[in-house]
mmCIF file of C-alpha atoms and ligand atoms in Angstrom:
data_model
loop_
_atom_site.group_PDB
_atom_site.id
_atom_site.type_symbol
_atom_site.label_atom_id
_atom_site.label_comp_id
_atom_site.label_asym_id
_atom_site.label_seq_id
_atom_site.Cartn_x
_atom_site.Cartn_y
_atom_site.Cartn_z
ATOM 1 C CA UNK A 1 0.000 0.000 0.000
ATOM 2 C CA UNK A 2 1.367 3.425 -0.788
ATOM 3 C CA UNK A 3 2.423 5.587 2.248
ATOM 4 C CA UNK A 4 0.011 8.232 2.440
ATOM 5 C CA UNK A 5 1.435 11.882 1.223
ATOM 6 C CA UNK A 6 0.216 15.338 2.361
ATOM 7 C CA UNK A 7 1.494 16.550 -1.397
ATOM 8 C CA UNK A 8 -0.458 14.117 -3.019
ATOM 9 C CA UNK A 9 -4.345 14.976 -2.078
ATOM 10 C CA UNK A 10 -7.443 15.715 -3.166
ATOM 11 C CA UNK A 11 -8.951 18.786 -2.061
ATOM 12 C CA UNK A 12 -7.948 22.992 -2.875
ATOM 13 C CA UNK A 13 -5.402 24.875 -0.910
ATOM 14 C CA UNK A 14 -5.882 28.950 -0.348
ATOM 15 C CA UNK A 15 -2.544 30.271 -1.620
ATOM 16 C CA UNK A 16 -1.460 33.848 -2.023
ATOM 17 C CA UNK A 17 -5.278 35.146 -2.830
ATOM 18 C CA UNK A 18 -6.424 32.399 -4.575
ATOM 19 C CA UNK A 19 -7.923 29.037 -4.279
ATOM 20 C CA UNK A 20 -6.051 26.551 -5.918
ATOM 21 C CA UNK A 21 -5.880 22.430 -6.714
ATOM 22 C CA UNK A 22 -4.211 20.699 -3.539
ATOM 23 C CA UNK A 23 -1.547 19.309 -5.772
ATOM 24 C CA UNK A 24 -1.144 22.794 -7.125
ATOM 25 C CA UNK A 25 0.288 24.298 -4.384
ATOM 26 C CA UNK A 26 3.861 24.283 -4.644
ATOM 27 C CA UNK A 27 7.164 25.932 -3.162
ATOM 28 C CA UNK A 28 10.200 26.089 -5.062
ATOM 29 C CA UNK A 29 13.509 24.440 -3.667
ATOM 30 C CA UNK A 30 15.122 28.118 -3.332
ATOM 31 C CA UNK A 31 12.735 29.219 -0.935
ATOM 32 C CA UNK A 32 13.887 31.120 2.247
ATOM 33 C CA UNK A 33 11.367 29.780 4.904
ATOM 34 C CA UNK A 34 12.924 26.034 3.975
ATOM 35 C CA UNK A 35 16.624 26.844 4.207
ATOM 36 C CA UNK A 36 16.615 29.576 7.094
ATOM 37 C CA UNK A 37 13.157 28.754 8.757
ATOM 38 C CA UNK A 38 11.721 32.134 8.109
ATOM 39 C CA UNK A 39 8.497 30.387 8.320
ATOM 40 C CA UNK A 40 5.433 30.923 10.744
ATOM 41 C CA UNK A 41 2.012 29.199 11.189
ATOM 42 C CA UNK A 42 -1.090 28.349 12.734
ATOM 43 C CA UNK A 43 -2.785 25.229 13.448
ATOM 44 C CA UNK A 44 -6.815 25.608 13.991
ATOM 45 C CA UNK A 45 -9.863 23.523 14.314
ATOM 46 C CA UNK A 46 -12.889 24.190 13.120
ATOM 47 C CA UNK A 47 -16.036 22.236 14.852
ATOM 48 C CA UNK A 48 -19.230 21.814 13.617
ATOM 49 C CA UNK A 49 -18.668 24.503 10.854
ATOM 50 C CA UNK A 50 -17.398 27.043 13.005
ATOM 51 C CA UNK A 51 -13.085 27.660 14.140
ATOM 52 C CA UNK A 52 -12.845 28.074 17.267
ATOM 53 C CA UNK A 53 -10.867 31.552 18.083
ATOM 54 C CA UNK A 54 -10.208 31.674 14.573
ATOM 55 C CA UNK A 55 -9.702 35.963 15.265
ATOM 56 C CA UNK A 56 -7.125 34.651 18.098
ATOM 57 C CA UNK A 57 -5.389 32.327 15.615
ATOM 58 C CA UNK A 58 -5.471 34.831 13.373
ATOM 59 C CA UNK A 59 -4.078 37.250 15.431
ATOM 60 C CA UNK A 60 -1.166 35.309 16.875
ATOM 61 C CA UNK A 61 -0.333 34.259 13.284
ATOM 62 C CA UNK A 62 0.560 38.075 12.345
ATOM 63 C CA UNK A 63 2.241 38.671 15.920
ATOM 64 C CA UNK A 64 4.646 35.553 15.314
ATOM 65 C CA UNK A 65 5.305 37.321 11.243
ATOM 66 C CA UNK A 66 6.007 40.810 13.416
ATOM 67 C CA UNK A 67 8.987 38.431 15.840
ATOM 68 C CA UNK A 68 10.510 37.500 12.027
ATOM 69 C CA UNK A 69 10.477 40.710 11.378
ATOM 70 C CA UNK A 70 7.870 40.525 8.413
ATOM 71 C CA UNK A 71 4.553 41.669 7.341
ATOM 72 C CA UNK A 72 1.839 39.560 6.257
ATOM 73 C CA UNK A 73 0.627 41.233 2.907
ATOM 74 C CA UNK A 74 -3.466 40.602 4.106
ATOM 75 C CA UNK A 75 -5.398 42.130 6.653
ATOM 76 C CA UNK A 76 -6.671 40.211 9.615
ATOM 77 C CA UNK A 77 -10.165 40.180 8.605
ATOM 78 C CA UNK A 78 -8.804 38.470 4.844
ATOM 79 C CA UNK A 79 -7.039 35.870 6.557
ATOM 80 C CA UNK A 80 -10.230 35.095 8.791
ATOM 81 C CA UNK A 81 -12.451 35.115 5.684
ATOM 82 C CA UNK A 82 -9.269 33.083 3.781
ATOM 83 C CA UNK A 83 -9.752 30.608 6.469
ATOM 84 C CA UNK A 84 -13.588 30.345 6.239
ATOM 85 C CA UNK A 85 -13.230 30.073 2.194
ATOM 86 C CA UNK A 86 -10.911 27.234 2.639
ATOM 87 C CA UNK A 87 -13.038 24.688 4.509
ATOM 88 C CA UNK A 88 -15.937 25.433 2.121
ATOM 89 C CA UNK A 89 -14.048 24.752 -0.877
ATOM 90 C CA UNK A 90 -13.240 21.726 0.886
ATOM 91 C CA UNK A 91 -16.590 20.840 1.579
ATOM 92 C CA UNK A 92 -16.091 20.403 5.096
ATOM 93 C CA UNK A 93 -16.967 21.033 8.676
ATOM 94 C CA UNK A 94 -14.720 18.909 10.850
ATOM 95 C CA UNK A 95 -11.137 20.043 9.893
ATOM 96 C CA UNK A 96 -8.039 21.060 11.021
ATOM 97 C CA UNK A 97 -6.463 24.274 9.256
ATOM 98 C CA UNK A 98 -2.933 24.942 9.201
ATOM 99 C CA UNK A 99 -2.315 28.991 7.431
ATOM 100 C CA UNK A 100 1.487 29.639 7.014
ATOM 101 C CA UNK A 101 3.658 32.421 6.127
ATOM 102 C CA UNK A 102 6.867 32.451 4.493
ATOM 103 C CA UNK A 103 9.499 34.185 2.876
ATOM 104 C CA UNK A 104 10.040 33.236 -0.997
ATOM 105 C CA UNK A 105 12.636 33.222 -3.042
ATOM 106 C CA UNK A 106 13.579 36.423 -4.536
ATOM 107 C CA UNK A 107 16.880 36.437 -2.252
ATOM 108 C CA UNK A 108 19.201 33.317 -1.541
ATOM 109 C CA UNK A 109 21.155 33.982 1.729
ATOM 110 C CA UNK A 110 20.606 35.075 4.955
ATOM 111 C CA UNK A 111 19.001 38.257 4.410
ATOM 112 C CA UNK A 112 16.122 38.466 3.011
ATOM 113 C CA UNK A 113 14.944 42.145 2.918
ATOM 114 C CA UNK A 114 13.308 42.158 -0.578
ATOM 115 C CA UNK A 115 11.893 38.193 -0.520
ATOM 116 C CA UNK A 116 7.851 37.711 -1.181
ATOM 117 C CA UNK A 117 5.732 37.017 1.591
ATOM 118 C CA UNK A 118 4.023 34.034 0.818
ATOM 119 C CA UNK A 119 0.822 32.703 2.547
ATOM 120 C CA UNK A 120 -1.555 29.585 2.349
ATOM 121 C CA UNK A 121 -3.948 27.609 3.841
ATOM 122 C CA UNK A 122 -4.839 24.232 4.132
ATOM 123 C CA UNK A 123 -7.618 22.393 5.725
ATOM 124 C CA UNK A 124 -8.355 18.780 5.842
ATOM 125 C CA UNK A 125 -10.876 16.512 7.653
ATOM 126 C CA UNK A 126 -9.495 15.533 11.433
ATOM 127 C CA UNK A 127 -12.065 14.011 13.409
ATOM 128 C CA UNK A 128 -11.352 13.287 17.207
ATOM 129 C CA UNK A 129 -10.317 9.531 17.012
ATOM 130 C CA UNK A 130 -10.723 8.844 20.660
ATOM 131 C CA UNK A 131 -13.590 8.399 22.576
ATOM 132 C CA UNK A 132 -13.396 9.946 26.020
ATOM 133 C CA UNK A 133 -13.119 6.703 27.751
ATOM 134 C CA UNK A 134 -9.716 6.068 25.462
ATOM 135 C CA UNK A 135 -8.696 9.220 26.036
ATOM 136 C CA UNK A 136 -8.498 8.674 29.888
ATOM 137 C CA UNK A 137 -6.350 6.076 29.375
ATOM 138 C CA UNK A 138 -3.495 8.862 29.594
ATOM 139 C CA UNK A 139 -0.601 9.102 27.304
ATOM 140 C CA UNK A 140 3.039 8.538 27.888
ATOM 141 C CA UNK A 141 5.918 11.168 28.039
ATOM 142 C CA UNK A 142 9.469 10.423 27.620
ATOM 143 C CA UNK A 143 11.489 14.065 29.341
ATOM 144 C CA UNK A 144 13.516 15.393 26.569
ATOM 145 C CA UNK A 145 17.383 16.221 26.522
ATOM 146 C CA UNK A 146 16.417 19.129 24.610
ATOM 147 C CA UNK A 147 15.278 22.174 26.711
ATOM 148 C CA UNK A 148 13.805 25.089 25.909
ATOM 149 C CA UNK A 149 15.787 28.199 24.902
ATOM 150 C CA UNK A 150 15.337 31.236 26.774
ATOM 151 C CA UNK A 151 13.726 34.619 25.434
ATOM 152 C CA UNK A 152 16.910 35.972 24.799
ATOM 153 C CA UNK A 153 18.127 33.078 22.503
ATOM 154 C CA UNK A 154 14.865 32.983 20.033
ATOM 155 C CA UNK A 155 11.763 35.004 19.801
ATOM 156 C CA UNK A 156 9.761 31.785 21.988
ATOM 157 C CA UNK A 157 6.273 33.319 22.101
ATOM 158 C CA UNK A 158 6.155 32.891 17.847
ATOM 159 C CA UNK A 159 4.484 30.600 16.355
ATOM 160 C CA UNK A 160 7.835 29.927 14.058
ATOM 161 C CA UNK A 161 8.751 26.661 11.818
ATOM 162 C CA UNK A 162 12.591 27.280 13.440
ATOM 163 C CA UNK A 163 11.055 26.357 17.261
ATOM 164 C CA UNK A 164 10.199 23.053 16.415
ATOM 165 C CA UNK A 165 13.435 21.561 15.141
ATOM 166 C CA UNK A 166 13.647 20.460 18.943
ATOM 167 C CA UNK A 167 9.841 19.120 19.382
ATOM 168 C CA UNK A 168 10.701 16.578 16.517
ATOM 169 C CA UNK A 169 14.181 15.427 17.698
ATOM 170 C CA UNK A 170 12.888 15.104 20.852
ATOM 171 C CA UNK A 171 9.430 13.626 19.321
ATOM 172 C CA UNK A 172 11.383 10.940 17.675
ATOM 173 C CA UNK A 173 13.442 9.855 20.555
ATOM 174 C CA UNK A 174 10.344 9.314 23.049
ATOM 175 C CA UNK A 175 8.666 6.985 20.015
ATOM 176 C CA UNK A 176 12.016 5.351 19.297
ATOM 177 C CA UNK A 177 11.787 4.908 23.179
ATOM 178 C CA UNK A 178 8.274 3.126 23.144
ATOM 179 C CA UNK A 179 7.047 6.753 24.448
ATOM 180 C CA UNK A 180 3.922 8.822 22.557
ATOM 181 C CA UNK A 181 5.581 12.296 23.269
ATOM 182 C CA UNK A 182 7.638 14.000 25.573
ATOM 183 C CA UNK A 183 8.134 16.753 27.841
ATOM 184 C CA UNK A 184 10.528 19.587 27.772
ATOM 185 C CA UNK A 185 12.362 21.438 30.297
ATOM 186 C CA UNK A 186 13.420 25.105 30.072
ATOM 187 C CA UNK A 187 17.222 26.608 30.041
ATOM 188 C CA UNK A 188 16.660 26.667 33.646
ATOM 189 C CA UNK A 189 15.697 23.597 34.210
ATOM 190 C CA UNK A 190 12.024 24.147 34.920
ATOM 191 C CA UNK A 191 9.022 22.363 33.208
ATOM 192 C CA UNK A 192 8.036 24.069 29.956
ATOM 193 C CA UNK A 193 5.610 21.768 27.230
ATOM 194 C CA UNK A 194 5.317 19.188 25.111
ATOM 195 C CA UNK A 195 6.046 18.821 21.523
ATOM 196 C CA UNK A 196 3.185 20.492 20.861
ATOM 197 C CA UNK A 197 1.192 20.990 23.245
ATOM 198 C CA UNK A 198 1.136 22.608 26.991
ATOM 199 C CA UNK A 199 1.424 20.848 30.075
ATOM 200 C CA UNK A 200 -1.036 21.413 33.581
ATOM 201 C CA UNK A 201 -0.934 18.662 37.000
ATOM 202 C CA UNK A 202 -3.145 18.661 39.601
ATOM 203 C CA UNK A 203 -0.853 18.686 42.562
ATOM 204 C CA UNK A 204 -1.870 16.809 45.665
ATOM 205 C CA UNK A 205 -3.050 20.192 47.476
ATOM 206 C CA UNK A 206 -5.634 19.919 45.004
ATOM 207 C CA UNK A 207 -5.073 22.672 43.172
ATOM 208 C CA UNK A 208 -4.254 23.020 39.183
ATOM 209 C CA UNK A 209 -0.499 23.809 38.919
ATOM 210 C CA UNK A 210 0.808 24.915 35.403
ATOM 211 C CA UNK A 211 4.106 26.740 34.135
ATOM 212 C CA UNK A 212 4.387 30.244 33.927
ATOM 213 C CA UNK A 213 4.797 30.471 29.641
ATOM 214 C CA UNK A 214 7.333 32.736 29.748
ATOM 215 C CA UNK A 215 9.625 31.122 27.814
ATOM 216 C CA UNK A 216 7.122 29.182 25.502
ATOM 217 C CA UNK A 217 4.183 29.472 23.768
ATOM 218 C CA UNK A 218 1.167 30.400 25.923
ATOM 219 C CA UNK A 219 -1.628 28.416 23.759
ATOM 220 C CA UNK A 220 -4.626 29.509 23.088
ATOM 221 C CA UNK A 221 -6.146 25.751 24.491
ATOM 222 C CA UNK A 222 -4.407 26.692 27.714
ATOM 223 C CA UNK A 223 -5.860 29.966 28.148
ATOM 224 C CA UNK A 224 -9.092 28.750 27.750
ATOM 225 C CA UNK A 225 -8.784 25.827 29.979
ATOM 226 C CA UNK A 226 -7.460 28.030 32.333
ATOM 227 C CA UNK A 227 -10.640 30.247 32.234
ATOM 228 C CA UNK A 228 -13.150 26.852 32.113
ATOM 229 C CA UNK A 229 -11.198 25.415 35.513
ATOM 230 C CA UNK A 230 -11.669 28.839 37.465
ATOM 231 C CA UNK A 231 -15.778 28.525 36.268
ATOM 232 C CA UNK A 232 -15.772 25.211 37.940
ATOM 233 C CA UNK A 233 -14.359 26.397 40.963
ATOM 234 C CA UNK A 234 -10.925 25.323 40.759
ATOM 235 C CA UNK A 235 -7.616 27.418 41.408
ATOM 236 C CA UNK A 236 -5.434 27.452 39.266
ATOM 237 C CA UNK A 237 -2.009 28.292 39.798
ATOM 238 C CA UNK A 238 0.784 30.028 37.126
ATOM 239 C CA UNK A 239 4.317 29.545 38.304
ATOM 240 C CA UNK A 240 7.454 27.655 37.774
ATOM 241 C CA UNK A 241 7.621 24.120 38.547
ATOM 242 C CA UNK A 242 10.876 21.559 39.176
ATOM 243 C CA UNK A 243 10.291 18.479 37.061
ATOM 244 C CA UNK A 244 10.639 16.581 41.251
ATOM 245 C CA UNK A 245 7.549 18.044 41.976
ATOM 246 C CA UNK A 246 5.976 15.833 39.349
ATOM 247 C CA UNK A 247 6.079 13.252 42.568
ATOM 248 C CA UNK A 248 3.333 15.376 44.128
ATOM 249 C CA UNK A 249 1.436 14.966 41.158
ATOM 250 C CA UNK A 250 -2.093 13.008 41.265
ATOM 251 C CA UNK A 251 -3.122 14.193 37.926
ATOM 252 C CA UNK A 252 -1.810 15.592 34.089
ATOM 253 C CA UNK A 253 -2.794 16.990 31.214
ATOM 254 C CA UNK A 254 -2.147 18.371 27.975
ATOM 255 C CA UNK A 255 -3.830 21.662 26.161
ATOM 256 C CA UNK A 256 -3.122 22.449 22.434
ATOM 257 C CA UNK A 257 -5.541 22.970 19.530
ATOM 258 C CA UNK A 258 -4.743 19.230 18.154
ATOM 259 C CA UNK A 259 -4.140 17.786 21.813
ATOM 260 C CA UNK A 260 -7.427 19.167 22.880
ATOM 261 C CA UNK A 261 -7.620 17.942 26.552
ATOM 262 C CA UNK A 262 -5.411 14.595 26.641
ATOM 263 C CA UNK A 263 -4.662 13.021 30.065
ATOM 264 C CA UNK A 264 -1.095 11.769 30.305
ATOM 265 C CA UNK A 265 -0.512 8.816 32.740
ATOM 266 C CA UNK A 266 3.248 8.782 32.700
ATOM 267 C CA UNK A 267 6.355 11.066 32.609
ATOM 268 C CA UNK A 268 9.717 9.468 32.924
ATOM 269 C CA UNK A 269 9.516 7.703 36.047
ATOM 270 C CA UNK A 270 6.523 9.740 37.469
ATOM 271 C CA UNK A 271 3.038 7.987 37.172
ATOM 272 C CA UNK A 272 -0.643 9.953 37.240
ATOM 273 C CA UNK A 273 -4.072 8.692 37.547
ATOM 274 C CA UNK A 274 -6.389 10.614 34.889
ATOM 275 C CA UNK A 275 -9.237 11.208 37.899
ATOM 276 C CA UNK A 276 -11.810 13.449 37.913
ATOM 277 C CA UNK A 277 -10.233 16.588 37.137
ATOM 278 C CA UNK A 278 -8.699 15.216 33.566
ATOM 279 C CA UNK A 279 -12.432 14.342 32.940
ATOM 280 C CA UNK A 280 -14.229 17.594 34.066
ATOM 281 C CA UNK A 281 -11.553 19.277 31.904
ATOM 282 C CA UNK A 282 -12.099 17.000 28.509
ATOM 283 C CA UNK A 283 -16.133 17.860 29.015
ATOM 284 C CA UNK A 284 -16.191 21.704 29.719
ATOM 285 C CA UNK A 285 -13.551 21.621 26.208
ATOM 286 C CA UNK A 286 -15.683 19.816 24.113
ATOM 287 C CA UNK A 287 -18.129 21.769 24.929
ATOM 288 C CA UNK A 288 -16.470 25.159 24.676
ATOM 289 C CA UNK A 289 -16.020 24.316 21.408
ATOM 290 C CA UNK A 290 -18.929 23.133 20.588
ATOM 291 C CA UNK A 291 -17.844 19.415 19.699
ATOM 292 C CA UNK A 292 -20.759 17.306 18.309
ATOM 293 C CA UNK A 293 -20.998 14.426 20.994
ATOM 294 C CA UNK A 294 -20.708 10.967 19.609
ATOM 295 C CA UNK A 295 -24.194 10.414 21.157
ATOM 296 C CA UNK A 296 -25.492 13.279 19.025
ATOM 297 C CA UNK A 297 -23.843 12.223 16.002
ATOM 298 C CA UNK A 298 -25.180 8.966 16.592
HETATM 299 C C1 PLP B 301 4.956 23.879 21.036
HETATM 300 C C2 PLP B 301 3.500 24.104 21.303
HETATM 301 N N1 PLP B 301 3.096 24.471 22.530
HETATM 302 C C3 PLP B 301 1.799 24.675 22.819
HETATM 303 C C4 PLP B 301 0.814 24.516 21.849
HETATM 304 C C5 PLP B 301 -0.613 24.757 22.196
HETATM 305 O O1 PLP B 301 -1.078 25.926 21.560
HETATM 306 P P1 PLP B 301 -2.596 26.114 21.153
HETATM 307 O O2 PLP B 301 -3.410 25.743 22.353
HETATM 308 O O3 PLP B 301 -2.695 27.571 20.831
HETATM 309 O O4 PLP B 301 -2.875 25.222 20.011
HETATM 310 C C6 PLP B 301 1.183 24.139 20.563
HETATM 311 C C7 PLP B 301 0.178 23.953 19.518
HETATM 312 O O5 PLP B 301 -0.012 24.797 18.719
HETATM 313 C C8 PLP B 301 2.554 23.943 20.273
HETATM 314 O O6 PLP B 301 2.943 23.581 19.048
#
């Protein structure tokens, strides 16, 4: 069976204005964003026909361009409606998007002052795969030797193509290690995030415990969990944390657009229980964003 291909689709593509066949939409090897990672992007979902904080997305997607010192050539309200435009050529209503903007390839070296500013989006059918029982299983964490650089090093709060060199190396060692992910420290040793996703544990005073983001991205999923767990009643507290503390941990979770809500049940040598909290969590998500139960759908 042939592997399956992102280039090799069915489906239309929103690039630079217009929509175009999925196959279509091509970069040339010259480009700037593939050789120096002047690259940024989003990754959305949209639910039931509607993305959720598509203006946020939207918004952080022209603050990260801004860190790489470039201007997206659309206004924020085009690259909303781009968005919209994509999933109905598409046809669909379950999808996740991914917009990106990069530099071309007018220039061929490190600077780059007169290269295009390309942008596109794509947007292809993602359903949840898990039910919520499977998903309180919990997923496994390997911690990766890679740590997080510090503000000074790379502009962290960006959305940028460059970041993520680290999440795959250390992506691919936690899989090569029988792991599903894995967890990053800081430059200072502190718990940061996943791969690609942020981190929270319940700690055993009962409160909600999650690293200050000030040296990673602070996701839009975590904000909003964030604001769901103080509606239930629970505290929730920003600081940094010491990966030892983990051993006061009862419970943990991840937050990211494509992570949703996912209860991990082991870090390293730490174990959690996904308990109640993972679960009210999961709920009060999939219903923020207005996720068509599978009893609905049924
Ligand atoms: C490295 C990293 N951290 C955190 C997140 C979570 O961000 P968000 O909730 O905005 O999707 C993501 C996903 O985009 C990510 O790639």
């Amino acid at each position: 069976m042939a592997a399956s291909n992102f280039a090799d689709r069915d489906g239309k593509i929103w690039y630079n204005g217009e929509i175009v066949d999925w196959r279509d939409a091509q970069v040339h090897v010259l480009t700037h964003g593939l050789h120096y990672a002047s690259s940024v992007f989003e990754g959305e979902r949209m639910y039931n026909g509607e993305i959720f904080k598509l203006r946020e997305h939207t918004e952080r997607l022209f603050y990260s361009a801004k860190e790489l010192d470039f201007e997206i050539p659309y206004s924020i309200e085009e690259i909303d409606a781009a968005c919209i435009q994509t999933c109905e050529a598409n046809g669909i209503s379950e999808a996740y998007l991914r917009p990106i903007a990069w530099r071309g390839s007018e220039m061929m070296g490190v600077s780059a002052q007169t290269n295009k500013i390309n942008v596109a989006i794509a947007a292809w059918e993602w359903p949840s795969y898990f039910t919520p029982e499977a998903r309180m299983n919990g997923i496994t964490l390997q911690i990766s030797k890679w740590k997080r650089p510090s503000p000074e090093t790379e502009p962290v709060h960006a959305k940028a193509a460059g970041l993520y060199m680290i999440c795959t190396l250390s992506k691919h060692q936690a899989e090569a290690d029988g792991f599903q992910d894995a967890l990053m420290m800081d430059y200072r040793g502190q718990i940061a995030e996943a791969t690609g996703a942020n981190v929270f544990f319940v700690m055993n005073d009962g409160k909600i415990h999650t690293p200050t983001p000030d040296c990673f991205l602070d996701g839009i999923t975590r904000r909003t969990v964030i604001d769901l767990a103080k509606k239930r009643g629970y505290e929730v507290v920003e600081r940094a944390i010491m990966p030892e503390e983990m051993a006061n941990a009862t419970e943990c979770f991840l937050t990211g657009t494509a992570a949703e809500v996912t209860p991990v049940s082991v870090i390293g040598d730490y174990t959690f229980k996904p308990g109640d909290i993972c679960r009210h969590m999961m709920e009060d998500y999939d219903r923020a964003v207005g996720k068509v139960s599978t009893e609905a759908a049924a």
